Coordinates of C-alpha atoms and ligand atoms in Angstrom, one line a residue:
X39 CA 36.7 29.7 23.8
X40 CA 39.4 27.3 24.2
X41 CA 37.9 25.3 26.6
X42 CA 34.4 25.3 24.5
X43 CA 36.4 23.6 21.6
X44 CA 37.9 21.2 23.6
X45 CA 34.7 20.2 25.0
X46 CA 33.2 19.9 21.7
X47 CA 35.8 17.6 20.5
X48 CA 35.8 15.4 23.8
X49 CA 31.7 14.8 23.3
X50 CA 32.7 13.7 19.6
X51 CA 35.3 11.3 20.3
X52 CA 32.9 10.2 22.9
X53 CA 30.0 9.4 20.3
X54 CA 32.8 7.9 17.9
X55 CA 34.1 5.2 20.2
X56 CA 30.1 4.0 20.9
X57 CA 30.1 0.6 20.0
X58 CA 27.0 -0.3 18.0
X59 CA 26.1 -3.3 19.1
X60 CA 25.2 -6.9 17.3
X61 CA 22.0 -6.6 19.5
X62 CA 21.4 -4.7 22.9
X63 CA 18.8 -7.0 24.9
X64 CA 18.7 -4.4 27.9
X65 CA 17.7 -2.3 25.4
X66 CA 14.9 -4.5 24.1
X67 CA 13.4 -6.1 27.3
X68 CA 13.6 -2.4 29.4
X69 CA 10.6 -1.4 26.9
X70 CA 8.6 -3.3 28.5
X71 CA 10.1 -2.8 32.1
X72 CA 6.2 -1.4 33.5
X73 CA 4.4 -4.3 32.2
X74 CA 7.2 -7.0 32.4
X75 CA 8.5 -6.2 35.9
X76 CA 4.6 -6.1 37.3
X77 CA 4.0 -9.5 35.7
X78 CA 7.0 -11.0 37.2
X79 CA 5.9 -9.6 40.7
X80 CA 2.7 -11.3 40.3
X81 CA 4.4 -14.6 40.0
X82 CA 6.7 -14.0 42.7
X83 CA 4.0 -12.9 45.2
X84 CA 2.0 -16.2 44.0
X85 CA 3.5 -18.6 45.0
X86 CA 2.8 -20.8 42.0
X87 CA 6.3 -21.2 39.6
X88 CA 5.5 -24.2 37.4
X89 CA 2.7 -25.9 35.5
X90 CA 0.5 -23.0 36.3
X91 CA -1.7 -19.9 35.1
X92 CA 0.8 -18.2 32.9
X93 CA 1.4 -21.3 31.2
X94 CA -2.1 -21.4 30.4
X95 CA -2.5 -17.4 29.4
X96 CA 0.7 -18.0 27.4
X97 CA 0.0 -21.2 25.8
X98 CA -3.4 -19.7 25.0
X99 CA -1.9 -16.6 23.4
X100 CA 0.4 -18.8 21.7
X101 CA -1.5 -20.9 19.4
X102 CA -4.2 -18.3 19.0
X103 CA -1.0 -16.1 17.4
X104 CA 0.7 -18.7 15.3
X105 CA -3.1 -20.2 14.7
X106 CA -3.2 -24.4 15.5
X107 CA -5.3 -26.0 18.4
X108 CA -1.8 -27.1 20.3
X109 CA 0.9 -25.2 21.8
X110 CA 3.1 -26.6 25.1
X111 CA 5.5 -24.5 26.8
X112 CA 8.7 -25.7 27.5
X113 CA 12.3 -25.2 28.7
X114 CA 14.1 -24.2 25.5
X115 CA 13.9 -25.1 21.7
X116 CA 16.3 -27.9 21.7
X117 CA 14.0 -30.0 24.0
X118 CA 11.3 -28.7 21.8
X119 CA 12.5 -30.2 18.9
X120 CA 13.4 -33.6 20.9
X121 CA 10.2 -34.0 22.7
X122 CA 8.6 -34.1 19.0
X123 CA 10.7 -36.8 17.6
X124 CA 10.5 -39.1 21.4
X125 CA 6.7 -38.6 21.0
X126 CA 6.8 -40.1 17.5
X127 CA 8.9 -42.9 18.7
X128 CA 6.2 -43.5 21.4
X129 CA 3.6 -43.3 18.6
X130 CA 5.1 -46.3 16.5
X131 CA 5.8 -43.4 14.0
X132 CA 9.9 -43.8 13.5
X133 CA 11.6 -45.9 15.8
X134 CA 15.9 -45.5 16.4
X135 CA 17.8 -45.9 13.1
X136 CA 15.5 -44.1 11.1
X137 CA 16.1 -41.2 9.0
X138 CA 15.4 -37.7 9.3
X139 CA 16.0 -35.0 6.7
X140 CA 17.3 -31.7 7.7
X141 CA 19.7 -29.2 6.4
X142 CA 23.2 -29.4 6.7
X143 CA 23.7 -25.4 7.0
X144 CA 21.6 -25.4 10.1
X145 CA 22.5 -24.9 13.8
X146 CA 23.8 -27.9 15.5
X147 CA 20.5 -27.9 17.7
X148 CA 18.4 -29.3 15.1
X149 CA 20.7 -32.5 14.8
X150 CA 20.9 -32.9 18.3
X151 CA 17.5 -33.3 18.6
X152 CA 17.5 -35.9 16.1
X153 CA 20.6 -38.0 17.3
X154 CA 19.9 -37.8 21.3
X155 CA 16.3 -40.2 20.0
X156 CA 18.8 -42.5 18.2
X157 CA 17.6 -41.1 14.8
X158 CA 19.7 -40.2 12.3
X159 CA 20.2 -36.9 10.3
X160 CA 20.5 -36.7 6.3
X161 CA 21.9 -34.1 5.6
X162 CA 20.9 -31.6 2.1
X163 CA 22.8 -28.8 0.8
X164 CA 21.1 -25.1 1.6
X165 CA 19.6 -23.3 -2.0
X166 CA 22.4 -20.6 -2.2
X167 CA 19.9 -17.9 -2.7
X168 CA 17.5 -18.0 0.3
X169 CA 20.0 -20.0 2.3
X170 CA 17.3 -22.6 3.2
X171 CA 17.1 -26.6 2.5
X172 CA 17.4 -26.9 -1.4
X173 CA 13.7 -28.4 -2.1
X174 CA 14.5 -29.6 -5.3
X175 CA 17.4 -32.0 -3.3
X176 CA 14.9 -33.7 -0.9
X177 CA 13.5 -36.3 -2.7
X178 CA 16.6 -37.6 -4.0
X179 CA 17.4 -38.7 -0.3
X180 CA 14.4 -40.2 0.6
X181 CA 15.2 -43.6 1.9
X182 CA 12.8 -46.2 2.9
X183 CA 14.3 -45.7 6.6
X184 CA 13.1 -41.4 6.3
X185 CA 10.6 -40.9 8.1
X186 CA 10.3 -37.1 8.2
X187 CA 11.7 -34.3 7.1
X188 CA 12.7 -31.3 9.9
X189 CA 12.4 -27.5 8.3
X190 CA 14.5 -25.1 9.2
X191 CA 13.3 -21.5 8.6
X192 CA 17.0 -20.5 8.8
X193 CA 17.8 -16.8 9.8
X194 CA 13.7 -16.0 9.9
X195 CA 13.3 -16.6 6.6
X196 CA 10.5 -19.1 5.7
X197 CA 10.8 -22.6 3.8
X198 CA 7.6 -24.1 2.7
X199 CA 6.4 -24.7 -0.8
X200 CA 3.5 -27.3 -2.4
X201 CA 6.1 -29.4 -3.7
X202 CA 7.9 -29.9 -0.2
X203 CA 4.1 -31.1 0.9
X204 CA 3.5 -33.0 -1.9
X205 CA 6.6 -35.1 -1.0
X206 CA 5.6 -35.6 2.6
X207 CA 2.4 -37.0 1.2
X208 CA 3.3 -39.0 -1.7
X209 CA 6.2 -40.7 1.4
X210 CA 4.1 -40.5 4.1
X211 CA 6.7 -38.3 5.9
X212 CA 6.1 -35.9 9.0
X213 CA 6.9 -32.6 8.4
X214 CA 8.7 -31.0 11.2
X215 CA 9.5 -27.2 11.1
X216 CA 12.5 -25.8 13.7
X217 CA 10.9 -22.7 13.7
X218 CA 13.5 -21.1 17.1
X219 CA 14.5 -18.6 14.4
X220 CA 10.9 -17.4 12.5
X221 CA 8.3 -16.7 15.4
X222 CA 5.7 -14.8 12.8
X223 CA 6.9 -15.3 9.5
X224 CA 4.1 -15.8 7.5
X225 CA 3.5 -18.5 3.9
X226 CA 0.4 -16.5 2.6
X227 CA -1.6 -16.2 5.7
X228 CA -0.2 -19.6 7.8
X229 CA 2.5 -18.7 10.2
X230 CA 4.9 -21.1 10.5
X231 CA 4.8 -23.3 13.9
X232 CA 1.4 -24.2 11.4
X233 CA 2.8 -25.2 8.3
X234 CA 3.8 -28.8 8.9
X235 CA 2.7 -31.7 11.7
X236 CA 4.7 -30.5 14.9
X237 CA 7.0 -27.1 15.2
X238 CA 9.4 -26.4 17.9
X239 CA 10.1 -22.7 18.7
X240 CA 12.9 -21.8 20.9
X241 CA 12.6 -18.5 23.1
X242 CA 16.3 -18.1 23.7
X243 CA 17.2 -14.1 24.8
X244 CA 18.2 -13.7 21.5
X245 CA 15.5 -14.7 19.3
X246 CA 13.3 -12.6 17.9
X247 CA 10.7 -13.3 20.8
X248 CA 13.3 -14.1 23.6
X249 CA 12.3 -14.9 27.6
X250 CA 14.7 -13.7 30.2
X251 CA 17.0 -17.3 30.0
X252 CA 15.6 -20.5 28.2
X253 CA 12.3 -21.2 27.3
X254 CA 10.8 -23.0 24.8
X255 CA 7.3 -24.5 23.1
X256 CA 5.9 -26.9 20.5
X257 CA 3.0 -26.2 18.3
X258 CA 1.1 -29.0 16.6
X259 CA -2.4 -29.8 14.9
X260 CA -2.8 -33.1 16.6
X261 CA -4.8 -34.3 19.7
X262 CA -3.3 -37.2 20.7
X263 CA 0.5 -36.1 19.8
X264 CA -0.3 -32.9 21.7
X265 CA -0.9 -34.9 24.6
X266 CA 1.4 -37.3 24.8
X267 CA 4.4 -34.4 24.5
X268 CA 2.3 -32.4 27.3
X269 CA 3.5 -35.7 29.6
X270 CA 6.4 -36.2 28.4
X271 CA 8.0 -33.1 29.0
X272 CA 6.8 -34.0 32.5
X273 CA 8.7 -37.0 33.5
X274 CA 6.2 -39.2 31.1
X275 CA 3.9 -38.5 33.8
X276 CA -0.3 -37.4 33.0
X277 CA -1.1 -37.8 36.2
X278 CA 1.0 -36.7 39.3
X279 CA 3.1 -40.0 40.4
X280 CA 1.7 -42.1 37.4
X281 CA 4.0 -42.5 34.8
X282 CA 3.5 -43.6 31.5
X283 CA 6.3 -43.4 29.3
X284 CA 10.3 -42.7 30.3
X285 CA 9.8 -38.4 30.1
X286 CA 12.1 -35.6 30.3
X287 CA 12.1 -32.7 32.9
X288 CA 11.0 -30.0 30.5
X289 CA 8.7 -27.5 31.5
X290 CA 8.5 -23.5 31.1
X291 CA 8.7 -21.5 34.4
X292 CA 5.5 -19.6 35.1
X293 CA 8.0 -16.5 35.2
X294 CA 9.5 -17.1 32.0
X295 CA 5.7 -17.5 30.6
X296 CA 4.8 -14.4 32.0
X297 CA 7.6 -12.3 30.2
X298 CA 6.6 -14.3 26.8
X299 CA 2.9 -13.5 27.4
X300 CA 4.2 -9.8 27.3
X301 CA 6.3 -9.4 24.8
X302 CA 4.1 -11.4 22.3
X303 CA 1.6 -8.2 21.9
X304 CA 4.1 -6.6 20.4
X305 CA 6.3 -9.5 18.1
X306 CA 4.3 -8.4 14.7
X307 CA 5.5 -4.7 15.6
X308 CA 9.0 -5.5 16.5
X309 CA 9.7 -7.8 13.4
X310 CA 8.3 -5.5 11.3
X311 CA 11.1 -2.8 12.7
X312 CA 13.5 -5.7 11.7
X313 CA 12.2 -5.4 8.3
X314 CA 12.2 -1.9 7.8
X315 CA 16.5 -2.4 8.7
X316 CA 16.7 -5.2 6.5
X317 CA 15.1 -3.1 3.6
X318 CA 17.5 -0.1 4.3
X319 CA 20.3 -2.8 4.7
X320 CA 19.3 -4.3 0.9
X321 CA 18.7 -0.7 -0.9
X322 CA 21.6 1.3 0.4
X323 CA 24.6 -1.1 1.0
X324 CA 26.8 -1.2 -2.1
X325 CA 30.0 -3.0 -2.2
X326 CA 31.2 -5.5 -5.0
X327 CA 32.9 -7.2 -2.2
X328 CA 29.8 -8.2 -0.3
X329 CA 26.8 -10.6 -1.4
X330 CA 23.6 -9.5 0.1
X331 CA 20.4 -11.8 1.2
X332 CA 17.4 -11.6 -0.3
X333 CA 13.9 -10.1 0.2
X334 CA 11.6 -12.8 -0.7
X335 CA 8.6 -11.7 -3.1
X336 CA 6.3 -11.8 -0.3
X337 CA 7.5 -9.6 2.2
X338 CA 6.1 -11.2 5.1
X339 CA 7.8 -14.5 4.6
X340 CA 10.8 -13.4 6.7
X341 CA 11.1 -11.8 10.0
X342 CA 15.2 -11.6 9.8
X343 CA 16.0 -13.0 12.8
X344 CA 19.8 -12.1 11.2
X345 CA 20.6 -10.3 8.2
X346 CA 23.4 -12.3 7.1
X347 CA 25.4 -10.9 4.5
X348 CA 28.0 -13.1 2.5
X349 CA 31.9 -11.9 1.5
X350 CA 35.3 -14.0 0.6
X351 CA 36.7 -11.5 2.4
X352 CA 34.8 -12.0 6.0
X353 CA 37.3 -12.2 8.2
X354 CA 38.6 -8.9 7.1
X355 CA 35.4 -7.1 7.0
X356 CA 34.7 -8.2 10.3
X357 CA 38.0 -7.0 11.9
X358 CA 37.7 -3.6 9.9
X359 CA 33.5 -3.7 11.5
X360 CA 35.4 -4.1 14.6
X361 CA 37.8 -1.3 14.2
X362 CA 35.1 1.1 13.3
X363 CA 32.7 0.1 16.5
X364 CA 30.4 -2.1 14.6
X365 CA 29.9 -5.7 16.3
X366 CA 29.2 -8.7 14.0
X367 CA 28.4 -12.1 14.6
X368 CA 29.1 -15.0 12.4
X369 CA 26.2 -18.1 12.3
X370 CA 28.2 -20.2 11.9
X371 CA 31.6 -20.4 11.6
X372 CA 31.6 -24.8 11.6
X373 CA 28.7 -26.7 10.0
X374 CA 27.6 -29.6 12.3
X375 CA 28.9 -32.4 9.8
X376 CA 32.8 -30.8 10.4
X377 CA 32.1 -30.5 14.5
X378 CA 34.1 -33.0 16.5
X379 CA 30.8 -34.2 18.0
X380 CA 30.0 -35.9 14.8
X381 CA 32.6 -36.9 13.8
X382 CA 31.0 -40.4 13.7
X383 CA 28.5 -39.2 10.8
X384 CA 32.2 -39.8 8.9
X385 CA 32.0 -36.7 7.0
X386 CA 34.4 -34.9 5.5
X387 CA 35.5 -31.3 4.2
X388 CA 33.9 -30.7 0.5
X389 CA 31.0 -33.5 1.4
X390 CA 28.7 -30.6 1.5
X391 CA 30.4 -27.4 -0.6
X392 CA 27.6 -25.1 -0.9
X393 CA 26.9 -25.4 3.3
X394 CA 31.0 -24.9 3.7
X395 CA 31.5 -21.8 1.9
X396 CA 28.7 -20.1 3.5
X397 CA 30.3 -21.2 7.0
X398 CA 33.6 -19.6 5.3
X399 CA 31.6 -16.1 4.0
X400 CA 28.9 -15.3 6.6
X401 CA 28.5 -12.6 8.3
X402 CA 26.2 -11.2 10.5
X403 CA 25.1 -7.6 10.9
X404 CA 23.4 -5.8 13.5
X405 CA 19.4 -5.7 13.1
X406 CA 17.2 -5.8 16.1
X407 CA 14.0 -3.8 17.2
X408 CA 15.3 -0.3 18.8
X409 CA 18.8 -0.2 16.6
X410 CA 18.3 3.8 15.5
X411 CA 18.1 4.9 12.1
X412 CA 21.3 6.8 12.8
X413 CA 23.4 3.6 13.6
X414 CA 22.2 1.8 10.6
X415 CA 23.1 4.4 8.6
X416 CA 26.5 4.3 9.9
X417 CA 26.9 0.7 9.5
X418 CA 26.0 1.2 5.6
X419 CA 28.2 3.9 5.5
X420 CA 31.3 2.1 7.0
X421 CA 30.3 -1.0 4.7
X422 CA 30.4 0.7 1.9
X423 CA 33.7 2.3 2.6
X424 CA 34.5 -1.3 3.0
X425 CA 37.9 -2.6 0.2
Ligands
PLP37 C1 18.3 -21.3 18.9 C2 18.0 -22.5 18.0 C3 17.7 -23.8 18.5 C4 17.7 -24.1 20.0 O1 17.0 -23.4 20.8 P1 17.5 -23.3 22.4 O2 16.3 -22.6 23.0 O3 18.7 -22.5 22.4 O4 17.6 -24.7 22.9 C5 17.3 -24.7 17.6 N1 17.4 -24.5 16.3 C6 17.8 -23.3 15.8 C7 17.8 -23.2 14.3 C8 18.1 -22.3 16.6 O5 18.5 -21.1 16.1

């Protein structure tokens, strides 16, 4: 009897001290060990490790999925993004010096992109609601030096409206979209990666379709454009040994491709488990202390790549999330304008409010494909037991 208690009482303490975790990629990827682990072998046993078939399959899939005549795979999302703006340099689009629009709440990748082509980032405050570029604040920094205007469908959540294309007509402005977060998200029935000219998507573990390491692709409508990033992701080079323009090394390995090709069957399914967390998240959490994100009217506009809930007291709530086994993530805790690496943008604290306090109250819970009904109930139940 006395040993049956004790027993008991050790396998409860053992379930209690399970960390829940911010997201469990062996948990993720082993779904599809049958399927991923034959396709890898098949690329092993090959022979054949870049620029090859499961580019091809891939790429295919891709822009059959996300629905343009143009996707490139390549070796993560920051390149992405920077083989877009070089190509419209090479185009006589922008040249160095010119202006690009993007918002200042964003991950630092997106300015890197534009400031390693000698372009430079103009930065607009987030709308505090969806967390996304503030629409209504584009137009007012428009320049005759802006030459387009980079999206960024921040935390999965789409940004698109008729007013945002209206301006990128009426100023003859490419639209580019940073879509590394929002793989599927959908603005009526265009996904984004098709809303604008040229998309960059990023294929990081983490994202919500993530290779095994770095991996990358653009998406865009045109020919020529498509083209011309297509060589210059490969040293500038069409044609082995013939190079045309000063390229990057860039390319997606065949093995990478291969995983991506996989998991892509199933991207609708898994972001749609994301949402059904994110709904549970928004009906049952209830604490005065803590601002919640919002569920757009049309559902499938986000694919909550993070649920990111808001609180002055963060810090706290993430050390008492901690305490109780619940691992949270905070994107991100230094807005690129505040980063040493810029400090020659000469920006200061307060220069963009809205963007610092959300640095200041962010917080990211746990929501991935596979977390169990039982551990989000747990996290709403800490949560709300949260003062
Ligand atoms: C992840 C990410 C990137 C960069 O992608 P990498 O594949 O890590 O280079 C760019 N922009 C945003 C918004 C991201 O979240």
């Amino acid at each position: 009897m006395f040993l049956h208690m004790k027993s008991g009482l050790a396998i409860r303490q053992n379930f209690y001290v399970r960390m829940i975790k911010f997201l469990d990629l062996q948990q993720v990827n082993l779904k599809h060990a049958p399927e991923i682990e034959s396709r890898l072998l098949n690329v092993f046993r090959s022979g054949w490790y870049l620029l090859g078939e499961q580019n091809q399959i891939f790429e295919n899939n891709l822009k059959a999925y996300i629905g343009v005549p143009h996707a490139i795979g390549v070796a993560n999302g920051l390149d992405a993004l920077r083989l877009i703006l070089k190509a419209y340099i090479e185009l006589g689009v922008m040249k160095p010096g010119d202006e690009v629009i993007v918002p200042a709440n964003t991950y630092i990748a997106s300015l890197l992109a534009i400031t390693d082509n000698g372009l430079i980032p103009v930065l607009v405050e987030p709308d505090e609601n969806t967390c996304n570029i503030d629409i209504q604040q584009i137009e007012a920094n428009i320049t005759s030096r802006t030459k387009a205007i980079m999206i960024v469908h921040l935390y999965g959540r789409i940004v698109f409206d008729e007013m945002l294309k209206e301006l990128c007509q009426k100023y003859q402005l490419k639209l580019i979209e940073d879509n590394a977060q929002a793989i599927g998200a959908r603005y009526g029935n265009i996904r984004s990666g098709a809303l604008g000219d040229a998309a960059g998507f990023s294929f990081y573990p983490g994202k919500n379709l993530g290779a095994l390491g770095d991996a990358g692709a653009v998406t865009c409508h045109d020919d020529e454009l498509a083209t011309l990033i297509r060589a210059l992701a490969n040293y500038g080079s069409s044609k082995k040994y013939i190079n045309d323009y000063t390229g990057l090394n860039s390319r997606l390995d065949e093995l990478q491709a291969a995983v991506l090709d996989v998991k892509l069957k199933f991207i609708d399914d898994e972001n749609a488990q994301r949402r059904q967390i994110a709904k549970r998240y928004l009906s049952e959490i209830k604490n005065e202390e803590i601002l919640l994100p919002q569920m757009p009217v049309n559902e499938d506009e986000h694919v909550w790549h993070l649920f990111v809930i808001r609180s002055k007291k963060r810090n706290q709530l993430q050390q008492y999330l901690t305490d109780h086994q619940i691992q949270t993530l905070i994107h991100y805790p230094l807005p690129p304008h505040l980063q040493k690496a810029y400090e020659y943008l000469n920006k200061k604290p307060g220069d963009y409010p809205i963007t610092e306090q959300m640095a200041e109250t962010c917080l990211s819970l746990p929501i991935w494909p596979g977390l169990t009904d039982a551990d989000v109930a747990k996290v709403i139940q800490v949560i709300n037991d949260f003062k």
